Tab-separated table of C-alpha atoms in Angstrom:
chain	number	residue	atom	x	y	z
A	1	UNK	CA	29.234	-159.784	120.370
A	2	UNK	CA	26.978	-157.878	117.955
A	3	UNK	CA	25.264	-154.901	119.583
A	4	UNK	CA	21.943	-156.459	118.535
A	5	UNK	CA	22.558	-159.546	120.667
A	6	UNK	CA	20.565	-158.316	123.664
A	7	UNK	CA	18.972	-160.806	126.045
A	8	UNK	CA	16.057	-160.178	128.371
A	9	UNK	CA	17.594	-162.658	130.786
A	10	UNK	CA	21.329	-163.066	131.000
A	11	UNK	CA	24.007	-164.849	132.972
A	12	UNK	CA	26.930	-162.569	133.810
A	13	UNK	CA	29.368	-165.448	134.310
A	14	UNK	CA	28.528	-166.709	130.806
A	15	UNK	CA	29.036	-163.226	129.335
A	16	UNK	CA	32.451	-163.067	131.004
A	17	UNK	CA	33.357	-166.547	129.753
A	18	UNK	CA	32.471	-165.641	126.153
A	19	UNK	CA	34.700	-162.561	126.133
A	20	UNK	CA	37.609	-164.171	127.989
A	21	UNK	CA	37.614	-166.950	125.391
A	22	UNK	CA	37.266	-164.637	122.368
A	23	UNK	CA	40.049	-162.381	123.689
A	24	UNK	CA	42.458	-165.309	123.942
A	25	UNK	CA	43.354	-164.541	127.551
A	26	UNK	CA	45.904	-167.111	128.653
A	27	UNK	CA	45.903	-169.203	131.851
A	28	UNK	CA	47.767	-167.466	134.653
A	29	UNK	CA	46.592	-164.022	133.570
A	30	UNK	CA	44.944	-161.790	136.131
A	31	UNK	CA	41.338	-160.684	135.621
A	32	UNK	CA	41.011	-157.285	137.285
A	33	UNK	CA	37.592	-155.759	137.920
A	34	UNK	CA	37.269	-151.980	138.186
A	35	UNK	CA	35.021	-152.136	141.236
A	36	UNK	CA	33.253	-148.927	142.213
A	37	UNK	CA	30.557	-150.687	144.217
A	38	UNK	CA	27.828	-149.212	142.001
A	39	UNK	CA	25.095	-151.469	140.678
A	40	UNK	CA	26.932	-152.274	137.419
A	41	UNK	CA	30.225	-153.326	138.985
A	42	UNK	CA	28.401	-155.031	141.878
A	43	UNK	CA	26.566	-157.301	139.471
A	44	UNK	CA	29.800	-157.879	137.571
A	45	UNK	CA	31.637	-158.744	140.811
A	46	UNK	CA	29.018	-161.383	141.594
A	47	UNK	CA	29.310	-162.789	138.078
A	48	UNK	CA	33.104	-162.806	138.301
A	49	UNK	CA	32.974	-164.757	141.573
A	50	UNK	CA	30.791	-167.387	139.876
A	51	UNK	CA	33.118	-167.486	136.867
A	52	UNK	CA	36.165	-167.794	139.149
A	53	UNK	CA	34.805	-170.910	140.854
A	54	UNK	CA	34.739	-172.694	137.485
A	55	UNK	CA	37.934	-171.170	136.051
A	56	UNK	CA	40.760	-171.581	138.531
A	57	UNK	CA	43.409	-171.147	135.825
A	58	UNK	CA	43.173	-167.364	136.194
A	59	UNK	CA	44.011	-164.982	139.010
A	60	UNK	CA	41.467	-162.436	140.207
A	61	UNK	CA	41.444	-158.983	141.781
A	62	UNK	CA	38.807	-156.374	142.585
A	63	UNK	CA	40.226	-152.830	142.557
A	64	UNK	CA	38.362	-149.978	144.186
A	65	UNK	CA	39.786	-146.518	143.543
A	66	UNK	CA	39.301	-144.068	146.421
A	67	UNK	CA	39.180	-140.660	144.726
A	68	UNK	CA	38.702	-138.660	147.916
A	69	UNK	CA	36.124	-136.463	146.165
A	70	UNK	CA	33.118	-137.475	148.267
A	71	UNK	CA	32.449	-137.420	151.993
A	72	UNK	CA	31.250	-140.994	151.503
A	73	UNK	CA	34.484	-142.223	149.898
A	74	UNK	CA	35.671	-144.041	153.037
A	75	UNK	CA	32.314	-145.769	153.446
A	76	UNK	CA	32.390	-146.872	149.805
A	77	UNK	CA	35.871	-148.327	150.249
A	78	UNK	CA	34.698	-150.249	153.322
A	79	UNK	CA	31.685	-151.553	151.408
A	80	UNK	CA	33.903	-152.813	148.580
A	81	UNK	CA	36.322	-154.520	150.967
A	82	UNK	CA	33.443	-156.234	152.735
A	83	UNK	CA	31.754	-157.361	149.526
A	84	UNK	CA	35.047	-158.599	148.053
A	85	UNK	CA	35.452	-160.810	151.118
A	86	UNK	CA	31.884	-162.032	150.601
A	87	UNK	CA	32.629	-162.892	146.961
A	88	UNK	CA	35.906	-164.554	147.939
A	89	UNK	CA	38.005	-162.448	145.574
A	90	UNK	CA	41.179	-160.571	146.607
A	91	UNK	CA	40.764	-156.805	146.621
A	92	UNK	CA	42.888	-153.679	146.577
A	93	UNK	CA	41.905	-150.162	147.630
A	94	UNK	CA	43.831	-147.541	145.655
A	95	UNK	CA	43.860	-144.035	147.104
A	96	UNK	CA	44.531	-141.289	144.579
A	97	UNK	CA	44.632	-137.501	144.557
A	98	UNK	CA	42.649	-135.879	141.747
A	99	UNK	CA	43.841	-132.529	140.409
A	100	UNK	CA	40.812	-130.232	140.753
A	101	UNK	CA	42.703	-127.048	139.913
A	102	UNK	CA	41.586	-124.257	137.578
A	103	UNK	CA	40.812	-125.242	133.978
A	104	UNK	CA	40.881	-128.912	134.920
A	105	UNK	CA	38.102	-131.355	134.074
A	106	UNK	CA	37.414	-133.276	137.268
A	107	UNK	CA	35.883	-136.087	135.181
A	108	UNK	CA	38.937	-136.377	132.929
A	109	UNK	CA	41.468	-136.056	135.750
A	110	UNK	CA	39.664	-138.658	137.865
A	111	UNK	CA	39.435	-141.043	134.903
A	112	UNK	CA	43.126	-140.688	134.067
A	113	UNK	CA	44.242	-141.154	137.675
A	114	UNK	CA	41.880	-144.090	138.106
A	115	UNK	CA	43.283	-145.957	135.116
A	116	UNK	CA	46.851	-145.237	136.221
A	117	UNK	CA	46.047	-146.780	139.606
A	118	UNK	CA	44.482	-149.834	137.985
A	119	UNK	CA	47.372	-150.335	135.547
A	120	UNK	CA	49.792	-150.422	138.486
A	121	UNK	CA	48.263	-153.796	139.451
A	122	UNK	CA	48.458	-155.275	135.953
A	123	UNK	CA	51.135	-156.822	133.747
A	124	UNK	CA	51.252	-157.869	130.103
A	125	UNK	CA	48.470	-160.298	129.205
A	126	UNK	CA	46.175	-159.341	132.090
A	127	UNK	CA	42.582	-158.220	131.478
A	128	UNK	CA	40.536	-155.366	132.918
A	129	UNK	CA	36.790	-155.868	133.319
A	130	UNK	CA	34.527	-152.818	133.447
A	131	UNK	CA	30.791	-152.487	134.052
A	132	UNK	CA	30.025	-150.374	130.973
A	133	UNK	CA	26.575	-151.160	129.586
A	134	UNK	CA	24.333	-150.322	126.628
A	135	UNK	CA	23.250	-146.930	127.984
A	136	UNK	CA	26.884	-145.979	128.652
A	137	UNK	CA	27.506	-146.748	124.980
A	138	UNK	CA	24.730	-144.350	123.946
A	139	UNK	CA	26.212	-141.641	126.170
A	140	UNK	CA	29.633	-142.211	124.585
A	141	UNK	CA	28.218	-141.931	121.050
A	142	UNK	CA	26.358	-138.710	121.907
A	143	UNK	CA	29.493	-137.196	123.476
A	144	UNK	CA	31.490	-138.165	120.378
A	145	UNK	CA	28.931	-136.363	118.202
A	146	UNK	CA	29.112	-133.321	120.466
A	147	UNK	CA	32.900	-133.243	120.031
A	148	UNK	CA	32.701	-133.657	116.256
A	149	UNK	CA	34.620	-136.930	116.212
A	150	UNK	CA	34.925	-139.198	113.182
A	151	UNK	CA	34.446	-142.964	112.757
A	152	UNK	CA	37.118	-143.780	115.344
A	153	UNK	CA	35.416	-141.710	118.043
A	154	UNK	CA	31.954	-142.847	117.005
A	155	UNK	CA	33.118	-146.457	117.347
A	156	UNK	CA	32.728	-145.751	121.065
A	157	UNK	CA	33.512	-148.823	123.185
A	158	UNK	CA	34.102	-152.375	122.030
A	159	UNK	CA	33.181	-155.418	124.087
A	160	UNK	CA	36.840	-156.441	123.789
A	161	UNK	CA	39.770	-154.149	123.055
A	162	UNK	CA	43.507	-153.862	123.529
A	163	UNK	CA	44.328	-151.982	126.734
A	164	UNK	CA	47.562	-150.158	127.527
A	165	UNK	CA	49.345	-151.740	124.579
A	166	UNK	CA	49.782	-155.292	125.884
A	167	UNK	CA	46.704	-155.975	128.008
A	168	UNK	CA	43.001	-156.572	127.418
A	169	UNK	CA	39.857	-154.726	128.387
A	170	UNK	CA	36.549	-156.579	128.328
A	171	UNK	CA	33.054	-155.201	128.890
A	172	UNK	CA	30.681	-158.125	129.544
A	173	UNK	CA	27.608	-155.910	130.098
A	174	UNK	CA	27.946	-153.762	126.976
A	175	UNK	CA	24.880	-155.327	125.294
A	176	UNK	CA	22.777	-155.050	128.467
A	177	UNK	CA	20.690	-151.981	129.330
A	178	UNK	CA	20.847	-150.110	132.618
A	179	UNK	CA	17.246	-151.103	133.303
A	180	UNK	CA	18.036	-154.799	132.825
A	181	UNK	CA	21.028	-154.534	135.147
A	182	UNK	CA	19.034	-152.788	137.871
A	183	UNK	CA	16.222	-155.343	137.613
A	184	UNK	CA	18.697	-158.219	137.790
A	185	UNK	CA	20.470	-156.729	140.812
A	186	UNK	CA	17.166	-156.124	142.579
A	187	UNK	CA	16.034	-159.676	141.913
A	188	UNK	CA	19.285	-161.005	143.383
A	189	UNK	CA	19.035	-158.732	146.421
A	190	UNK	CA	22.441	-157.163	145.711
A	191	UNK	CA	23.619	-154.404	148.007
A	192	UNK	CA	25.345	-151.568	146.143
A	193	UNK	CA	26.369	-147.969	146.664
A	194	UNK	CA	24.890	-144.870	145.030
A	195	UNK	CA	27.275	-142.070	144.104
A	196	UNK	CA	25.563	-138.766	144.858
A	197	UNK	CA	27.613	-137.043	142.145
A	198	UNK	CA	25.622	-139.018	139.554
A	199	UNK	CA	22.745	-136.586	140.100
A	200	UNK	CA	24.869	-133.501	139.371
A	201	UNK	CA	24.093	-132.468	135.792
A	202	UNK	CA	27.072	-130.107	135.543
A	203	UNK	CA	28.927	-133.192	134.314
A	204	UNK	CA	28.230	-133.960	130.653
A	205	UNK	CA	27.484	-137.648	131.111
A	206	UNK	CA	25.071	-136.943	133.945
A	207	UNK	CA	23.337	-134.250	131.874
A	208	UNK	CA	22.806	-136.751	129.076
A	209	UNK	CA	21.725	-139.476	131.488
A	210	UNK	CA	19.298	-137.293	133.433
A	211	UNK	CA	17.957	-134.831	130.869
A	212	UNK	CA	18.486	-136.022	127.309
A	213	UNK	CA	18.478	-139.804	127.077
A	214	UNK	CA	15.128	-140.292	128.878
A	215	UNK	CA	13.483	-138.010	126.279
A	216	UNK	CA	15.211	-139.826	123.423
A	217	UNK	CA	14.062	-143.183	124.771
A	218	UNK	CA	10.529	-141.905	125.266
A	219	UNK	CA	10.440	-141.053	121.564
A	220	UNK	CA	12.550	-143.930	120.236
A	221	UNK	CA	12.614	-146.802	122.677
A	222	UNK	CA	15.361	-148.735	120.884
A	223	UNK	CA	17.747	-145.804	120.435
A	224	UNK	CA	20.420	-147.253	122.732
A	225	UNK	CA	20.428	-150.441	120.661
A	226	UNK	CA	20.476	-148.673	117.295
A	227	UNK	CA	23.186	-146.230	118.419
A	228	UNK	CA	25.259	-149.190	119.568
A	229	UNK	CA	24.749	-150.763	116.141
A	230	UNK	CA	26.020	-147.562	114.499
A	231	UNK	CA	29.060	-147.624	116.780
A	232	UNK	CA	29.657	-151.246	115.790
A	233	UNK	CA	29.523	-150.340	112.072
A	234	UNK	CA	31.843	-147.366	112.600
A	235	UNK	CA	34.283	-149.677	114.360
A	236	UNK	CA	34.210	-152.059	111.384
A	237	UNK	CA	34.918	-149.228	108.948
A	238	UNK	CA	37.645	-147.830	111.184
A	239	UNK	CA	39.301	-151.251	111.308
A	240	UNK	CA	39.477	-151.269	107.497
A	241	UNK	CA	40.979	-147.757	107.492
A	242	UNK	CA	43.486	-148.662	110.214
A	243	UNK	CA	44.565	-151.739	108.287
A	244	UNK	CA	45.076	-149.751	105.080
A	245	UNK	CA	47.031	-147.045	106.932
A	246	UNK	CA	49.255	-149.670	108.575
A	247	UNK	CA	50.054	-151.113	105.138
A	248	UNK	CA	50.802	-147.762	103.475
A	249	UNK	CA	52.562	-145.952	106.305
A	250	UNK	CA	55.938	-147.803	106.360
A	251	UNK	CA	56.784	-146.423	102.894
A	252	UNK	CA	56.664	-142.888	104.346
A	253	UNK	CA	58.767	-143.567	107.454
A	254	UNK	CA	62.501	-143.898	107.939
A	255	UNK	CA	64.483	-144.390	111.139
A	256	UNK	CA	67.658	-142.662	112.271
A	257	UNK	CA	69.406	-141.836	115.516
A	258	UNK	CA	66.913	-138.969	115.819
A	259	UNK	CA	63.994	-141.399	115.784
A	260	UNK	CA	61.346	-142.147	113.183
A	261	UNK	CA	60.475	-139.395	110.711
A	262	UNK	CA	57.808	-138.918	108.055
A	263	UNK	CA	58.623	-138.069	104.425
A	264	UNK	CA	56.693	-134.840	103.790
A	265	UNK	CA	57.531	-134.748	100.085
A	266	UNK	CA	55.909	-138.128	99.553
A	267	UNK	CA	53.021	-137.150	101.811
A	268	UNK	CA	52.364	-134.022	99.719
A	269	UNK	CA	51.730	-136.254	96.685
A	270	UNK	CA	48.744	-137.894	98.401
A	271	UNK	CA	45.143	-136.684	98.438
A	272	UNK	CA	44.178	-134.339	101.273
A	273	UNK	CA	42.209	-137.131	102.958
A	274	UNK	CA	45.137	-139.532	102.850
A	275	UNK	CA	47.530	-136.849	104.075
A	276	UNK	CA	45.370	-136.537	107.183
A	277	UNK	CA	44.981	-140.291	107.696
A	278	UNK	CA	48.680	-141.035	107.253
A	279	UNK	CA	49.864	-138.188	109.462
A	280	UNK	CA	47.398	-139.203	112.164
A	281	UNK	CA	48.614	-142.787	111.802
A	282	UNK	CA	52.222	-141.632	112.224
A	283	UNK	CA	51.332	-139.756	115.416
A	284	UNK	CA	49.469	-142.780	116.750
A	285	UNK	CA	52.335	-145.141	115.825
A	286	UNK	CA	54.720	-143.163	118.041
A	287	UNK	CA	52.301	-143.310	120.969
A	288	UNK	CA	51.122	-139.705	121.148
A	289	UNK	CA	47.560	-138.599	121.896
A	290	UNK	CA	45.612	-137.892	118.696
A	291	UNK	CA	45.177	-134.193	117.837
A	292	UNK	CA	41.851	-132.676	116.860
A	293	UNK	CA	40.986	-132.456	113.178
A	294	UNK	CA	41.564	-128.688	113.266
A	295	UNK	CA	44.992	-129.089	114.872
A	296	UNK	CA	45.892	-131.787	112.367
A	297	UNK	CA	44.870	-129.680	109.371
A	298	UNK	CA	46.748	-126.614	110.626
A	299	UNK	CA	49.888	-128.656	111.303
A	300	UNK	CA	49.829	-130.276	107.874
A	301	UNK	CA	49.336	-126.902	106.212
A	302	UNK	CA	52.453	-125.486	107.867
A	303	UNK	CA	54.548	-128.611	107.363
A	304	UNK	CA	53.691	-128.928	103.680
A	305	UNK	CA	53.426	-125.308	102.502
A	306	UNK	CA	55.909	-123.241	104.546
A	307	UNK	CA	58.961	-122.097	102.631
A	308	UNK	CA	61.794	-124.580	102.492
A	309	UNK	CA	64.152	-122.730	104.862
A	310	UNK	CA	61.453	-121.911	107.439
A	311	UNK	CA	61.960	-123.255	110.942
A	312	UNK	CA	58.832	-125.250	111.771
A	313	UNK	CA	58.206	-126.157	115.408
A	314	UNK	CA	54.609	-126.831	116.428
A	315	UNK	CA	53.184	-127.713	119.828
A	316	UNK	CA	49.922	-129.584	120.285
A	317	UNK	CA	49.352	-130.458	123.922
A	318	UNK	CA	52.151	-132.845	124.891
A	319	UNK	CA	53.295	-133.260	121.283
A	320	UNK	CA	56.133	-131.327	119.639
A	321	UNK	CA	56.373	-131.475	115.824
A	322	UNK	CA	59.457	-130.297	113.931
A	323	UNK	CA	60.413	-130.212	110.260
A	324	UNK	CA	63.933	-130.796	108.990
A	325	UNK	CA	65.077	-131.472	105.433
A	326	UNK	CA	61.623	-132.411	104.241
A	327	UNK	CA	60.803	-134.750	107.099
A	328	UNK	CA	58.564	-134.434	110.164
A	329	UNK	CA	59.944	-135.430	113.572
A	330	UNK	CA	57.858	-135.906	116.716
A	331	UNK	CA	58.875	-135.644	120.353
A	332	UNK	CA	57.326	-135.110	123.761
A	333	UNK	CA	57.230	-131.629	125.257
A	334	UNK	CA	57.894	-133.223	128.657
A	335	UNK	CA	61.008	-134.980	127.334
A	336	UNK	CA	62.317	-131.712	125.935
A	337	UNK	CA	61.948	-130.064	129.341
A	338	UNK	CA	64.013	-132.851	130.918
A	339	UNK	CA	66.941	-132.289	128.573
A	340	UNK	CA	68.553	-129.015	129.776
A	341	UNK	CA	72.245	-129.510	130.515
A	342	UNK	CA	73.608	-129.253	134.013
A	343	UNK	CA	75.652	-126.343	132.669
A	344	UNK	CA	76.912	-125.121	129.292
A	345	UNK	CA	80.578	-125.350	130.297
A	346	UNK	CA	82.062	-128.291	132.209
A	347	UNK	CA	85.764	-128.198	133.035
A	348	UNK	CA	87.591	-131.523	133.292
A	349	UNK	CA	90.635	-132.008	135.524
A	350	UNK	CA	93.454	-132.371	132.982
A	351	UNK	CA	95.685	-134.345	135.341
A	352	UNK	CA	92.967	-137.003	135.738
A	353	UNK	CA	93.010	-137.496	131.957
A	354	UNK	CA	96.751	-138.165	132.053
A	355	UNK	CA	96.558	-140.846	134.741
A	356	UNK	CA	97.540	-144.379	133.782
A	357	UNK	CA	93.942	-145.587	134.014
A	358	UNK	CA	91.157	-143.220	133.019
A	359	UNK	CA	87.533	-144.111	133.708
A	360	UNK	CA	85.522	-140.941	134.282
A	361	UNK	CA	81.744	-140.466	134.188
A	362	UNK	CA	80.287	-136.958	134.061
A	363	UNK	CA	76.642	-135.919	134.455
A	364	UNK	CA	75.607	-133.836	131.444
A	365	UNK	CA	71.854	-133.535	131.994
A	366	UNK	CA	68.998	-135.148	133.858
A	367	UNK	CA	69.101	-138.112	131.480
A	368	UNK	CA	72.601	-138.152	130.039
A	369	UNK	CA	76.144	-138.877	131.149
A	370	UNK	CA	79.491	-138.824	129.349
A	371	UNK	CA	82.119	-141.458	130.042
A	372	UNK	CA	85.819	-140.858	129.298
A	373	UNK	CA	88.246	-143.760	128.925
A	374	UNK	CA	91.885	-144.096	127.789
A	375	UNK	CA	92.602	-146.696	125.092
A	376	UNK	CA	95.097	-147.399	122.302
A	377	UNK	CA	92.606	-148.541	119.672
A	378	UNK	CA	89.416	-147.277	117.968
A	379	UNK	CA	88.801	-143.623	117.095
A	380	UNK	CA	90.238	-141.533	119.915
A	381	UNK	CA	91.394	-138.020	120.765
A	382	UNK	CA	95.039	-137.256	121.516
A	383	UNK	CA	95.855	-136.664	125.164
A	384	UNK	CA	96.005	-133.011	126.237
A	385	UNK	CA	99.221	-131.397	127.380
A	386	UNK	CA	99.644	-130.979	131.125
A	387	UNK	CA	98.247	-127.633	132.259
A	388	UNK	CA	95.998	-127.155	129.221
A	389	UNK	CA	92.366	-126.511	130.102
A	390	UNK	CA	90.027	-129.287	128.945
A	391	UNK	CA	86.324	-128.518	128.801
A	392	UNK	CA	83.010	-129.894	127.577
A	393	UNK	CA	80.797	-127.250	126.010
A	394	UNK	CA	77.303	-127.043	124.570
A	395	UNK	CA	75.583	-124.562	122.240
A	396	UNK	CA	78.942	-123.589	120.764
A	397	UNK	CA	78.993	-120.566	118.432
A	398	UNK	CA	78.435	-121.432	114.786
A	399	UNK	CA	81.498	-119.404	113.763
A	400	UNK	CA	83.821	-121.783	115.653
A	401	UNK	CA	86.108	-123.562	113.185
A	402	UNK	CA	87.167	-127.197	113.111
A	403	UNK	CA	88.789	-129.576	110.611
A	404	UNK	CA	87.199	-133.023	110.913
A	405	UNK	CA	89.528	-135.843	109.911
A	406	UNK	CA	87.140	-136.947	107.170
A	407	UNK	CA	86.985	-133.502	105.560
A	408	UNK	CA	89.423	-131.827	103.141
A	409	UNK	CA	89.547	-128.510	104.968
A	410	UNK	CA	88.432	-126.675	108.093
A	411	UNK	CA	84.877	-125.374	108.196
A	412	UNK	CA	82.719	-123.271	110.477
A	413	UNK	CA	80.676	-125.302	112.923
A	414	UNK	CA	77.361	-124.124	111.480
A	415	UNK	CA	78.405	-125.585	108.109
A	416	UNK	CA	79.591	-128.831	109.685
A	417	UNK	CA	76.274	-129.355	111.475
A	418	UNK	CA	74.568	-129.181	108.090
A	419	UNK	CA	77.104	-131.427	106.367
A	420	UNK	CA	76.733	-134.074	109.063
A	421	UNK	CA	72.950	-133.783	108.722
A	422	UNK	CA	72.338	-132.991	112.395
A	423	UNK	CA	68.909	-131.398	113.036
A	424	UNK	CA	69.036	-127.894	114.584
A	425	UNK	CA	67.372	-128.955	117.854
A	426	UNK	CA	69.953	-131.724	118.344
A	427	UNK	CA	73.024	-129.554	117.761
A	428	UNK	CA	72.925	-127.874	121.155
A	429	UNK	CA	72.890	-131.315	122.799
A	430	UNK	CA	76.129	-132.518	121.201
A	431	UNK	CA	79.029	-132.435	123.718
A	432	UNK	CA	81.925	-130.506	122.172
A	433	UNK	CA	85.406	-131.190	123.595
A	434	UNK	CA	87.792	-128.240	123.779
A	435	UNK	CA	91.522	-128.151	124.530
A	436	UNK	CA	92.002	-124.544	125.491
A	437	UNK	CA	89.935	-122.664	122.894
A	438	UNK	CA	90.370	-125.291	120.185
A	439	UNK	CA	87.418	-127.512	119.319
A	440	UNK	CA	88.969	-130.970	119.055
A	441	UNK	CA	85.945	-133.262	118.986
A	442	UNK	CA	82.179	-133.219	118.466
A	443	UNK	CA	81.313	-136.341	120.434
A	444	UNK	CA	79.800	-139.018	118.243
A	445	UNK	CA	80.572	-137.232	114.963
A	446	UNK	CA	84.159	-136.220	114.345
A	447	UNK	CA	87.644	-135.571	115.710
A	448	UNK	CA	89.748	-132.665	114.467
A	449	UNK	CA	92.429	-133.970	112.108
A	450	UNK	CA	95.223	-132.525	114.297
A	451	UNK	CA	93.984	-134.484	117.317
A	452	UNK	CA	93.482	-137.946	115.810
A	453	UNK	CA	95.793	-140.502	117.455
A	454	UNK	CA	98.415	-142.361	115.470
A	455	UNK	CA	98.339	-146.160	115.407
A	456	UNK	CA	99.094	-147.587	118.876
A	457	UNK	CA	99.031	-144.141	120.514
A	458	UNK	CA	97.070	-143.811	123.748
A	459	UNK	CA	94.097	-141.486	123.496
A	460	UNK	CA	90.705	-140.607	124.939
A	461	UNK	CA	87.318	-141.990	123.939
A	462	UNK	CA	84.250	-139.930	124.851
A	463	UNK	CA	81.035	-141.971	125.000
A	464	UNK	CA	77.592	-140.490	125.731
A	465	UNK	CA	74.933	-142.678	127.310
A	466	UNK	CA	71.557	-142.280	128.976
A	467	UNK	CA	71.181	-142.541	132.718
């Protein structure tokens, strides 16, 4: 719906119906209302109950999130349970713990935890309804300006959007002002709660709501409507940009066992503006939170201008960016922390490898195991001699020598890593099999020529896999 489509009188059930239809929500999907019990969600709950009576092809749920931040939280939960029964809609009370530690934004932490709780009740194709209205949209635009955001941020909220990748979010009241909602609720005699924290102007939204927006409206009565129109236009422009990025980006990306990577040489040939748009698109494509413009510019500068042999490893929040052979690779800082090996040196019982049937599984790290089987086909390592120590090692010295069967001569390990095009951060994760002090196999890459089995000879296959 256009932001200019404001009605003095409105039917909430009709607003819901319009957005459910335009979103293409399929029969059987669950419509989930984020139900705080405040006047906005109370009016929406009433409208949803009216919609539900005429649309039995959907399932319905009211979710109230108990943050535990107010002395009244229990009373609010009871109110929502009681009203849900009155509306005849199933309800769920989700109790969460909000991290209020040092340097934490209570608003941001509560919002993140709240959405996590809501998503736990949803599956692909479901839709979340929220009570955001026209004045919320103005607040969002003003906060985006305060943060220096571009068209994407200034697009603020859409009446319908994709949510959590495979779900919907719809905002039936987005073209309706707070004043209209309060008048409608009063006329209907709706009982709703009032959150005392809404009067605390230490929170940015409350400061805008209490101190700034009333003065703006006193001067320019239609500012919420015109700001919403600007957000709508920004969203249109952003959609064009996103479409162009999605068409151009695949030419810059290639996939390998290390994941998707971005061609920095090709990126360097683009204008500065397109470098930023494409790199941001790459980050978004892999599901990471978008960096600030300053972070993005600094990262691009280092990736594109640092000397060729420089080791580039950049951290931006939860995102880790690395450069290798002219390509940018992204990973999660949290995933990296989960990867440490159980230990650098794992000894394997040699006699167990010489048994008739070998089927061994060893834990290498939190997420990885190594299976060992005995076969007489495929690429395999010769059996060790009885009494010879067999070990699995990581982070092996680069001076260690080995002669892969597909190479003419023996080489130092540091040279082999380069020849096999293995990124530096992946090398320490490769299980290396030793017989005594001889490196006989880099699992997944090569077997030393002296330890390759002859045709029909029994040997060992080492296979890594994720837990």
